[in-house]
Coordinates of C-alpha atoms and ligand atoms in Angstrom, one line a residue:
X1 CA -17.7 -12.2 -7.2
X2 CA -20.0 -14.2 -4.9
X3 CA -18.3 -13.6 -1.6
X4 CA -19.8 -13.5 1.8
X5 CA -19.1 -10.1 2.9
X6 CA -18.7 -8.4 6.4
X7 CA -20.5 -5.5 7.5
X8 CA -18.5 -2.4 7.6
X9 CA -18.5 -2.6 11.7
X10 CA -19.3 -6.5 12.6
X11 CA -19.5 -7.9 16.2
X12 CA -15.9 -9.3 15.6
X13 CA -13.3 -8.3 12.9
X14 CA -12.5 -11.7 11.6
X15 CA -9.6 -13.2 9.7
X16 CA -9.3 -13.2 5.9
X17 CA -8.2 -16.5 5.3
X18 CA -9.1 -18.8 1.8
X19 CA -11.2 -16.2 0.8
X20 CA -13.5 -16.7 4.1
X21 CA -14.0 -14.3 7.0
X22 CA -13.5 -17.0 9.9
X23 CA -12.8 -16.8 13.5
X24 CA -9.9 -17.5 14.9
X25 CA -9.2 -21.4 15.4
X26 CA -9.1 -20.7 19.2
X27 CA -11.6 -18.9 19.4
X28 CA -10.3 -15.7 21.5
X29 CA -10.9 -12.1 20.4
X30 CA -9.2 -8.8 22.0
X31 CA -10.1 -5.0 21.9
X32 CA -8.6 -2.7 19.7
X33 CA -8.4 0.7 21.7
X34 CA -8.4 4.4 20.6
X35 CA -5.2 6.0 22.4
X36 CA -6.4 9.4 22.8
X37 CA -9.8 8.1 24.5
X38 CA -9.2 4.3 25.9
X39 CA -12.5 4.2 24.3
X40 CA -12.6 0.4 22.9
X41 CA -13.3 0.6 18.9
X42 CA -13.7 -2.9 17.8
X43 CA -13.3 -6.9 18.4
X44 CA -11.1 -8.7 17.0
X45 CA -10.1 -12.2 16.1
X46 CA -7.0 -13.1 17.3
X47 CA -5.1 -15.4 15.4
X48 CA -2.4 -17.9 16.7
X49 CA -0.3 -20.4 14.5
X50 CA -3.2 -22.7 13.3
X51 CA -4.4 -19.8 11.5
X52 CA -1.1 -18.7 10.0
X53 CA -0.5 -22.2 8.7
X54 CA -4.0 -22.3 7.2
X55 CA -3.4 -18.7 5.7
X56 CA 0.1 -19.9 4.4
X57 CA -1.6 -23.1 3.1
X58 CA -3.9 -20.9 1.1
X59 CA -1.4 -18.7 -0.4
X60 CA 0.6 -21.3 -1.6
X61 CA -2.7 -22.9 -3.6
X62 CA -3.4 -19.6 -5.0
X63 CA -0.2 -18.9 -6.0
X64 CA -0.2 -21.9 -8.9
X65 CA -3.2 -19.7 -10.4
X66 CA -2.7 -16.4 -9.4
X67 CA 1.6 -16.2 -11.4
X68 CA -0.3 -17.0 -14.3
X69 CA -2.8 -14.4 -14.5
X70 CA -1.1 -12.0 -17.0
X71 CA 0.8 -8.8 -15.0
X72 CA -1.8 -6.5 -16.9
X73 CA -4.8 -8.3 -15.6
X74 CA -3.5 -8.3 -11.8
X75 CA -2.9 -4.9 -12.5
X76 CA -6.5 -4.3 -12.8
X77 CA -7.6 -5.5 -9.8
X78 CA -5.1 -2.9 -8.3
X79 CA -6.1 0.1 -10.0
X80 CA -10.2 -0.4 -9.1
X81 CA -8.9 -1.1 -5.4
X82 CA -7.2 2.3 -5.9
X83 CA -10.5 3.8 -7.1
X84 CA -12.2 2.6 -3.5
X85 CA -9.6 3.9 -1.3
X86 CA -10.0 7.0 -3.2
X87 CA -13.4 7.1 -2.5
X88 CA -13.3 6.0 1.4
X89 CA -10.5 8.5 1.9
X90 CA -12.0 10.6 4.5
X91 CA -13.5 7.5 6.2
X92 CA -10.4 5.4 6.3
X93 CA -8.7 8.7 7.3
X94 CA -11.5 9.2 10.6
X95 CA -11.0 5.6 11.6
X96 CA -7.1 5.9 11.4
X97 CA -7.1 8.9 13.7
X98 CA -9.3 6.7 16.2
X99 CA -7.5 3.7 15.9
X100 CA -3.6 5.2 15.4
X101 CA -4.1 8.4 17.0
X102 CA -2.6 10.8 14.4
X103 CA -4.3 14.0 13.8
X104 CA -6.5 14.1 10.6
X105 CA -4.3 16.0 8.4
X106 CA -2.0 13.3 8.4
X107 CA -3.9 10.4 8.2
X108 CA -5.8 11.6 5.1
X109 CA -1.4 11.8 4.1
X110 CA -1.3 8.2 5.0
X111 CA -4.1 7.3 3.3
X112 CA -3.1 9.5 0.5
X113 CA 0.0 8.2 -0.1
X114 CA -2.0 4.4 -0.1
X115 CA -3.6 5.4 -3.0
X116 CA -0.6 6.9 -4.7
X117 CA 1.3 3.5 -4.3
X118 CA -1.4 1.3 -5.6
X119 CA -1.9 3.8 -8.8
X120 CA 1.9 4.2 -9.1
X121 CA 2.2 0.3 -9.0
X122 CA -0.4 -1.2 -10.7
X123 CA 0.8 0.9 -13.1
X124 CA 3.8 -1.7 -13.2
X125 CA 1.5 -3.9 -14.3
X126 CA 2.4 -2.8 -18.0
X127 CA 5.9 -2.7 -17.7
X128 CA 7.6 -4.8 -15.1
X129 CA 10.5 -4.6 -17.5
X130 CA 12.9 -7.2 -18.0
X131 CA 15.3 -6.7 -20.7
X132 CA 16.5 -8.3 -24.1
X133 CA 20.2 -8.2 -24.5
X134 CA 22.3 -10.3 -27.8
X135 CA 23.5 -13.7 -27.0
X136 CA 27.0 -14.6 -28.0
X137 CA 26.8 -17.0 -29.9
X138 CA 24.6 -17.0 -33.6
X139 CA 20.8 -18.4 -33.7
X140 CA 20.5 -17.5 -29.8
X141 CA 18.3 -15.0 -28.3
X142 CA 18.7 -13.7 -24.6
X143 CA 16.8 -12.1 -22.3
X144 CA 16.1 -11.5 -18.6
X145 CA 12.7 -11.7 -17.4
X146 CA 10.9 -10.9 -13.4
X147 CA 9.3 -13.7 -11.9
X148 CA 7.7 -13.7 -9.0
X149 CA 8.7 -15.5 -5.6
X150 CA 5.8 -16.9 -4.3
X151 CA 4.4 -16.2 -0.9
X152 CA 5.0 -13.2 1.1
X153 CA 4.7 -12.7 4.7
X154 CA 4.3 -8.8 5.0
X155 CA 4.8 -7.9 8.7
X156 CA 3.4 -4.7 9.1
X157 CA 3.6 -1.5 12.0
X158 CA 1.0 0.7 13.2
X159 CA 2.7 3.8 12.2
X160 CA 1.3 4.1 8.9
X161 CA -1.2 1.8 9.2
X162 CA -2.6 2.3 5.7
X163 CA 0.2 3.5 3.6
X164 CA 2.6 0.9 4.4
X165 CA 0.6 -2.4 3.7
X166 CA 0.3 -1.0 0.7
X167 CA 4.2 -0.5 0.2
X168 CA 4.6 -3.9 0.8
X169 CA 1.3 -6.2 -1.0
X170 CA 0.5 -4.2 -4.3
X171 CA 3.9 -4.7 -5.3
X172 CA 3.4 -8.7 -4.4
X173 CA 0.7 -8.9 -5.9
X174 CA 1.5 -6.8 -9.1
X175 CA 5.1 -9.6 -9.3
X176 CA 2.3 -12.5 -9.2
X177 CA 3.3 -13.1 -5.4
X178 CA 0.8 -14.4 -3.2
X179 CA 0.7 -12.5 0.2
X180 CA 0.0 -13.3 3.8
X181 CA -0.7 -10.0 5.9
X182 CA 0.1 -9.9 9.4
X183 CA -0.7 -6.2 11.0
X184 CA 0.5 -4.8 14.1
X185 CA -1.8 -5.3 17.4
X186 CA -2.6 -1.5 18.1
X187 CA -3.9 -1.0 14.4
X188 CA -6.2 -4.0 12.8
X189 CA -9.1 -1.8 11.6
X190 CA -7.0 -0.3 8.9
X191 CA -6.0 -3.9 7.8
X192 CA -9.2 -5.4 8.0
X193 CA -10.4 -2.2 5.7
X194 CA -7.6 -3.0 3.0
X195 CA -8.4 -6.2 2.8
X196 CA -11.8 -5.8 2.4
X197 CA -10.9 -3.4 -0.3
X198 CA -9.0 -6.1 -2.0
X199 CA -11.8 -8.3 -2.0
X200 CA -14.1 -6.1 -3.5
X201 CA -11.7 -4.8 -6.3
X202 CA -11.9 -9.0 -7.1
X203 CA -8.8 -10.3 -5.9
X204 CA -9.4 -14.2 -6.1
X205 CA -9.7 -16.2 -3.3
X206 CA -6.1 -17.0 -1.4
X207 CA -4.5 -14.4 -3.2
X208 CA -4.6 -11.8 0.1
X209 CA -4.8 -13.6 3.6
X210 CA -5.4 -11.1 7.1
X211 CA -4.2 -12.6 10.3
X212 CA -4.2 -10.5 13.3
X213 CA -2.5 -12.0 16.3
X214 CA 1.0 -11.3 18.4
X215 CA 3.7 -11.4 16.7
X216 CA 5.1 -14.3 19.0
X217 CA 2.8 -16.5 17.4
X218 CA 1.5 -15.4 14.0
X219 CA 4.4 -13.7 13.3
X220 CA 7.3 -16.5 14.3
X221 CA 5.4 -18.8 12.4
X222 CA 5.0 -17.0 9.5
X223 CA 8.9 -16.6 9.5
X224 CA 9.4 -19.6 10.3
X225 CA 7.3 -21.7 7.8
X226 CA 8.9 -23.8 5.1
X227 CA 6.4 -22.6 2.6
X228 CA 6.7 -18.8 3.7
X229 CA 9.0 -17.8 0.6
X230 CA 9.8 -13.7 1.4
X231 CA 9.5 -12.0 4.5
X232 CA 9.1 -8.6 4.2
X233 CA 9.0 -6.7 8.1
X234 CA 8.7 -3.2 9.5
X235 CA 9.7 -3.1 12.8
X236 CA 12.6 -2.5 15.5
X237 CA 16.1 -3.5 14.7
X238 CA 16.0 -5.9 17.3
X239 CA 13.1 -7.8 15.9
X240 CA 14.4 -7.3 12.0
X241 CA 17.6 -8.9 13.2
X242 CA 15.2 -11.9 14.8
X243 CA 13.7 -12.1 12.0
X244 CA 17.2 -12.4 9.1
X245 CA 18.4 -14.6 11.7
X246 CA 15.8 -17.4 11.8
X247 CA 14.8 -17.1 7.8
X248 CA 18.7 -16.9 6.9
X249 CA 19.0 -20.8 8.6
X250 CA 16.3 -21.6 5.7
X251 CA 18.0 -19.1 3.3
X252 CA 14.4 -17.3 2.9
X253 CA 14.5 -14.4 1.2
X254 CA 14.2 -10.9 3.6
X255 CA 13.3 -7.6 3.1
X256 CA 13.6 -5.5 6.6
X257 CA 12.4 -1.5 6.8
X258 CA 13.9 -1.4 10.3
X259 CA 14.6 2.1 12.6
X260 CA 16.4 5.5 12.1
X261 CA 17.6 8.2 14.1
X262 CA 17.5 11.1 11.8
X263 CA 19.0 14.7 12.0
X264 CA 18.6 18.0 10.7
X265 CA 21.5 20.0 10.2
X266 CA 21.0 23.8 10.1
X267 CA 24.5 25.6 8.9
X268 CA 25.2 29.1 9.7
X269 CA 24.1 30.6 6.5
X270 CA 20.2 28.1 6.5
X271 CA 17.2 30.2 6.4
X272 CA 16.5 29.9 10.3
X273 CA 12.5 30.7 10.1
X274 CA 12.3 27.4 7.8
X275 CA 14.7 25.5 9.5
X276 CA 12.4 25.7 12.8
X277 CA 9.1 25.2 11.0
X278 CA 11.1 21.9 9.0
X279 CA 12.6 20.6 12.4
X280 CA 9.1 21.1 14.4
X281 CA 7.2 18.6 11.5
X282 CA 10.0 16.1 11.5
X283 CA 10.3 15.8 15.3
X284 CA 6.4 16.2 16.3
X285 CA 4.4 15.5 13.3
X286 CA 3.0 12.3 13.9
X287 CA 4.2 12.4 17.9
X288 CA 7.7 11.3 16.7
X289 CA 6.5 8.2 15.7
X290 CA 8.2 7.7 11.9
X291 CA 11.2 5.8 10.9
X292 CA 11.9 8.9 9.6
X293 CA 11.0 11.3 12.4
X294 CA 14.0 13.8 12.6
X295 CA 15.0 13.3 16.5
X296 CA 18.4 15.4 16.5
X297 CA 19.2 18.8 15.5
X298 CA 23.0 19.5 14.2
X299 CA 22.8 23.1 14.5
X300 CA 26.0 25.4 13.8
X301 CA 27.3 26.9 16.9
X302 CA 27.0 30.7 15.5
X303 CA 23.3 30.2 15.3
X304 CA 22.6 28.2 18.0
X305 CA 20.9 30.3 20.9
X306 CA 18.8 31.5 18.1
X307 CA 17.5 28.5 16.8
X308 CA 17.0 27.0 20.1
X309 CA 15.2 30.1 21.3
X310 CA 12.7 29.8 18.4
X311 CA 12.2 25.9 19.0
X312 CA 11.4 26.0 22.6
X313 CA 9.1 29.0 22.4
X314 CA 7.1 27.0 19.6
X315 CA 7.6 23.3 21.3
X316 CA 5.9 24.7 24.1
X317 CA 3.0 26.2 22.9
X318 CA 2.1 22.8 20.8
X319 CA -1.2 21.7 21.4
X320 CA -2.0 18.4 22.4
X321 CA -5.3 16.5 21.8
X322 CA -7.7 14.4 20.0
X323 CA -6.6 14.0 16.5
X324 CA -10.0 14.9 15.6
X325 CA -9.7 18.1 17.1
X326 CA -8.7 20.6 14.6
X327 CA -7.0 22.7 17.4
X328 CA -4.6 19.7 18.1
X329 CA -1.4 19.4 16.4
X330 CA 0.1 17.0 18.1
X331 CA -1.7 13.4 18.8
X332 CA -1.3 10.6 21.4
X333 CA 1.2 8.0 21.4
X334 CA 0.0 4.5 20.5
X335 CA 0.1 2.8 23.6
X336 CA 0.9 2.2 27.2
X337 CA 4.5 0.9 27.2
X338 CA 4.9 4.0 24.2
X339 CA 4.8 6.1 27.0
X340 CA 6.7 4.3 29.6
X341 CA 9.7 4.0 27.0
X342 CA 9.4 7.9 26.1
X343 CA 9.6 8.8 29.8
X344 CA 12.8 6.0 30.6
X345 CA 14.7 7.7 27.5
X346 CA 13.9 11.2 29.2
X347 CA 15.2 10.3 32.6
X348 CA 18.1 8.8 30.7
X349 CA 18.8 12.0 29.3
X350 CA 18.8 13.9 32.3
X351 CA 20.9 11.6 33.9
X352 CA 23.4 11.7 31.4
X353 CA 23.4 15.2 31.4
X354 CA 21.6 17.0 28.8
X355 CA 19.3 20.0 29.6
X356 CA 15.7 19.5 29.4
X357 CA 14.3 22.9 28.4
X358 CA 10.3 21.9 27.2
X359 CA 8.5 18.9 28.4
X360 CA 9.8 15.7 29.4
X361 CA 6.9 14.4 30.8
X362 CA 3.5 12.3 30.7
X363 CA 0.1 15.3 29.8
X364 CA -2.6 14.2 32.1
X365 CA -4.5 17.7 32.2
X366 CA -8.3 16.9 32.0
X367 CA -9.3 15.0 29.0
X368 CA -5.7 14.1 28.6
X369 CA -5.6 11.8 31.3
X370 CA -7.7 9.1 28.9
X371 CA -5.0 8.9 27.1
X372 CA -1.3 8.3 26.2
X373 CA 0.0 11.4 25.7
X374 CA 3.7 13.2 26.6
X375 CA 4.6 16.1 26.0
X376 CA 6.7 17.6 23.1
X377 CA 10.7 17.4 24.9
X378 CA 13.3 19.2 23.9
X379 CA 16.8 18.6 24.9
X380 CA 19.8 20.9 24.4
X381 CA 23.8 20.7 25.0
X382 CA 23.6 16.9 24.1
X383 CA 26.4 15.0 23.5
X384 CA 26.9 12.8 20.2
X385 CA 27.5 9.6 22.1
X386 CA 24.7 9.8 24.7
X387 CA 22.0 7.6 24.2
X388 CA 19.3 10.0 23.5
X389 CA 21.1 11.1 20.3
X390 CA 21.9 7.3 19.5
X391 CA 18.8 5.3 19.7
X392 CA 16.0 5.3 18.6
X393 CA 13.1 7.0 20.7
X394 CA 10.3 7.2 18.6
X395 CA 8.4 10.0 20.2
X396 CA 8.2 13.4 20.7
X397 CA 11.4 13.9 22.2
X398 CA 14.2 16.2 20.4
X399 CA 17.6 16.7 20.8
X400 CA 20.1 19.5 20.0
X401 CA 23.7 19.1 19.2
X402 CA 25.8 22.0 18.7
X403 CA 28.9 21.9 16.3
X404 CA 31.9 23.8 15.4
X405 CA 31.7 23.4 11.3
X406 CA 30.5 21.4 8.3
X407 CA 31.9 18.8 8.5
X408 CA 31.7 17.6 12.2
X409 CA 28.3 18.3 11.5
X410 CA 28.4 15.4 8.8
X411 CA 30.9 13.3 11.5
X412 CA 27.8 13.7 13.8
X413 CA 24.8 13.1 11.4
X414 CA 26.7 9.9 10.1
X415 CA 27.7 8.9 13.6
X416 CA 24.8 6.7 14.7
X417 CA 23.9 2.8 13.9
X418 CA 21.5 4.2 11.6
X419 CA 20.7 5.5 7.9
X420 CA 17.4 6.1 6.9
X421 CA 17.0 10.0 6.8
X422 CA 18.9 13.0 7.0
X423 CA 18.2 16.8 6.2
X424 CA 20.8 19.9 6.1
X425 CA 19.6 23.6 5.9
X426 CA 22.3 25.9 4.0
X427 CA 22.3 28.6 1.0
X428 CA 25.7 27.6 0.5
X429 CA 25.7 25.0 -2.9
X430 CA 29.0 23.5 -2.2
X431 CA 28.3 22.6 1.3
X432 CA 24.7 21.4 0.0
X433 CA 26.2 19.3 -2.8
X434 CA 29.2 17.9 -0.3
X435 CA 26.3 16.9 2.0
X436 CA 24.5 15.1 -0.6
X437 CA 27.1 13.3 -1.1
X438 CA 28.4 12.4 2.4
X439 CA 25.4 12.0 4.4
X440 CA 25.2 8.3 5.1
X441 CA 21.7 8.1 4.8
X442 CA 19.4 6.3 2.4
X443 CA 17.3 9.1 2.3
X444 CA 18.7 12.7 2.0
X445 CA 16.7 16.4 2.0
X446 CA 18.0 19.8 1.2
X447 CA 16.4 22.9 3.0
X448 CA 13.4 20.3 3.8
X449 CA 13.2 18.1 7.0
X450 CA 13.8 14.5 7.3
X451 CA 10.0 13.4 6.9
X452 CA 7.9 13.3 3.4
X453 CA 9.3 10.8 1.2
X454 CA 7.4 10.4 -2.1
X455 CA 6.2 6.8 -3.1
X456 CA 7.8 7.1 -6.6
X457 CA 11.7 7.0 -5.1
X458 CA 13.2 3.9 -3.5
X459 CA 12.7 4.0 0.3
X460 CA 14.9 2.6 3.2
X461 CA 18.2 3.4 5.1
X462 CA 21.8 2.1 4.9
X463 CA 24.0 0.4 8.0
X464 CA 21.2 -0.6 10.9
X465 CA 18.2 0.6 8.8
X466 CA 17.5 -2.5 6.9
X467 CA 19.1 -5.3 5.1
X468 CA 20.2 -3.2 1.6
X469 CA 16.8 -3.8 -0.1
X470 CA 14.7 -0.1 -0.6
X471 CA 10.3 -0.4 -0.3
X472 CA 8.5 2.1 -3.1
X473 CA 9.5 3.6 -6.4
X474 CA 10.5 0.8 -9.1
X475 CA 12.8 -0.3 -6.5
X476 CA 10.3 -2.7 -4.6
X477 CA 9.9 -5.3 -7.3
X478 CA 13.3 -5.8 -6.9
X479 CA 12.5 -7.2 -3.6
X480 CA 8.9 -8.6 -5.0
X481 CA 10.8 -10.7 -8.0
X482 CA 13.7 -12.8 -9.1
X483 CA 15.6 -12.2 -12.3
X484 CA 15.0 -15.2 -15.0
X485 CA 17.7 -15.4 -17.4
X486 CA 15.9 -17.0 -20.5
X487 CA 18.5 -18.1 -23.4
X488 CA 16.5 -19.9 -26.4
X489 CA 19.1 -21.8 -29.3
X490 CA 17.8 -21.5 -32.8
X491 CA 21.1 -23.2 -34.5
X492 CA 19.7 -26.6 -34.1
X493 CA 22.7 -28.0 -32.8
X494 CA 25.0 -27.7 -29.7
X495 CA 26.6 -24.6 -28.7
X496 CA 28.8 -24.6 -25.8
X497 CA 29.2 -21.0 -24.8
X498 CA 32.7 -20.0 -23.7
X499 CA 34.0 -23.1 -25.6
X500 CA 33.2 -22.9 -28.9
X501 CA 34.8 -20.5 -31.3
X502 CA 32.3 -18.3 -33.4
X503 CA 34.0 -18.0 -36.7
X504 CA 33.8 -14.0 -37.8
X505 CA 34.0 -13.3 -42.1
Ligands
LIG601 C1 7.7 5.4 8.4 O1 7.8 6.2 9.3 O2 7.9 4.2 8.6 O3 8.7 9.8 4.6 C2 7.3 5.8 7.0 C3 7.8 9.8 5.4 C4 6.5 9.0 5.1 C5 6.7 7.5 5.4 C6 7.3 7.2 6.7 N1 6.2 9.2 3.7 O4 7.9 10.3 6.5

């Protein structure tokens, strides 16, 4: 494939548009910054809506050739492009901890779980099953087939700035959609190295399209453009709702991976030495920033000074740093404003009454000061209703709820806008089957936390979470392709089903 290619660390990160690294039709650039440093990592090219209409423009030629090449064949390209993020793992992983912040450990996980979604669905290459099913009426076969949709706008967060492009464009691609790829702001290196990926495994011209750029510009005309056929977004409620609303007045198809405010319920009878380790992943791995992050505990009131004992002792002596620190276990947070909202939900919940035992405020100690970091909170006697234990923080900030039983505990999980993830701790098998089956969530973990879904198993939420469609697993195509029923008549002549009578003898 005779492609121009870009360096691995060029002057300016360009856009990926045609099959041609180009600058951005206006010309302007901006920084991408580390957040544990302020150091500035790279130039970018910052898109507006010329170059999402070009991009668009491009995916729609290439989707004429590109739903023609055989499923087995796309496949292919997948499974090399696999075989190079396998072997850039630790690289990809080092850039990801500059760029997202996240300490190593994980975003080797992030990247990890990348490769495990391209092998898993390239592997869909050779089934995409449709099915055959008997006509009812004689000389008439039937059968349902996928067909892909055309082309997708994947709007993408800087959470999981590897793993969850991947969620969303090798399934497109492996359907025979064409894609458009809009990252977040805070994290285009980890784009600009998929793509780049893509193109080497041979994906043809037009097929995969990078636009960086604000989502008020790329973004709204992404959603907004008549060609534009699936939107598929990660993101705040607020902006999925945006989003439904302005593609449901062209009745586009959407697919929305939206937030969560998760909880861990530990019973009386949980093993409490796992429950604390479980609750200090979910709340602090990754700073708190995951759709799944577990930001309440639902703890039992016969164990509660003991659990809460154990949590504060450990939240405390969490250390903070540079993800490339081995010492550091728990990273910046991605940006500015990150910390500014973090702190305004803090002072909320002292003002509404909760007791902040451990943090609760920005760490500017020496070398901390370069960056955005807070420190691990941890909130006790809070309320259900109050508004730290109903929206969505997404930081290090944890809240404990105490209840009377089992089943107010289930009242409380399920009493949020949200429904992505929810965890309960118990030896008891009736109470651990009864929560399996009441937990309103669309994820659900027994004597585990709320973080660590596997790419295998449908991923998303119920009630705020999204819009009823689930990312990973088998699952996605659903949202990557549209069922074809196919009937072909054999009799030779007319055959009105539902009218005519099919003589049996
Ligand atoms: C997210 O936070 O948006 O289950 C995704 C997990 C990860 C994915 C999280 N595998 O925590």
């Amino acid at each position: 494939m005779a492609v121009a290619q870009q360096p691995s660390r060029p002057d300016v990160y360009r856009l990926y548009i045609d099959g041609q690294w180009v600058d951005a039709a206006s010309g302007e650039t901006f920084e991408n910054i580390n957040p544990a440093t302020g150091e500035v990592l790279g130039v970018f090219a910052k898109g507006g809506e010329e170059d999402a209409r070009r991009a668009v423009e491009a995916a729609r030629r290439a989707f004429e050739r590109w739903r023609k090449v055989p499923a087995p064949r796309r496949a292919e390209i997948l499974f090399r492009a696999a075989e190079l993020i396998l072997q850039r793992k630790e690289t990809l992983a080092r850039q990801m901890t500059q760029e997202m912040g996240k300490v190593l450990a994980e975003a080797r996980g992030d990247v990890q779980e990348g490769i495990d979604m391209t092998y898993f669905i390239a592997g869909e290459g050779r089934r995409l099953y449709g099915y055959t099913t008997p006509a009812e009426m004689p000389d008439k076969a039937a059968m349902a087939v996928r067909a892909p949709i055309g082309v997708v706008a994947a709007i993408t967060p800087w959470n999981f700035p590897f793993a969850i492009p991947t969620w969303k464009i090798i399934p497109a691609l492996v359907a025979g959609n064409t894609v458009v790829f809009k990252p977040a702001s805070d994290t285009p290196w980890m784009a600009y190295e998929f793509v780049r990926i893509l193109e080497e495994a041979g994906l043809p011209k037009g097929v995969i399209n990078l636009v960086y750029g604000p989502g008020s510009t790329v973004g709204e005309t992404l959603i907004r453009h008549p060609e534009v056929d699936l939107i598929s977004f990660t993101g705040s409620s607020e902006m999925g709702r945006h989003v439904a609303q302005v593609a449901g007045a062209d009745l586009k198809r959407v697919h929305l991976e939206l937030g969560g405010k998760n909880a861990v319920i530990v019973m009386d009878d949980a093993d409490l030495d796992l429950a604390v380790e479980a609750i200090l992943w979910s709340a602090f791995g990754t700073t708190g920033q995951r759709c799944t992050a577990g930001s309440r505990v639902i703890v039992h009131r016969a164990v509660r000074d003991r659990l809460v004992d154990e949590l504060a002792q450990r939240t405390a002596r969490l250390r903070l740093g540079n993800g490339l620190d081995p010492e550091t276990d728990v990273g910046p947070l991605i940006n500015r404003a990150a910390v500014e909202k973090v702190h305004s939900y803090v002072e909320i919940g002292k003002q509404e009454g909760a007791t902040l035992l451990v943090g609760g405020e920005p760490a500017t100690e020496g070398e901390l000061a370069r960056g955005n970091f807070y420190k691990p909170t941890l909130f006790v006697d809070v309320k259900p209703q109050m508004r730290i234990a109903q929206e969505e923080i997404f930081g290090p900030v944890l809240s404990v709820i105490t209840v009377e039983d089992f089943d107010e505990a289930i009242r409380v999980n399920n009493g949020v806008a949200y429904g992505l993830s929810s965890a309960i701790f118990t030896r008891d098998v009736q109470k651990a089957f009864k929560a399996m089956r009441d937990l309103d969530t669309g994820i659900v973990y027994v004597n585990h936390g709320t973080i660590g879904a596997e790419v295998h198993l449908p991923f998303g939420g119920t009630k705020a979470t999204g819009n009823g469609h689930r990312e990973a697993g088998a699952a996605a195509l659903e949202v990557y392709s549209e069922w074809k029923s196919i009937y072909v008549d054999f009799s030779g002549r007319l055959q009105r089903a539902q009218i005519d009578e099919v003589k049996v003898d």
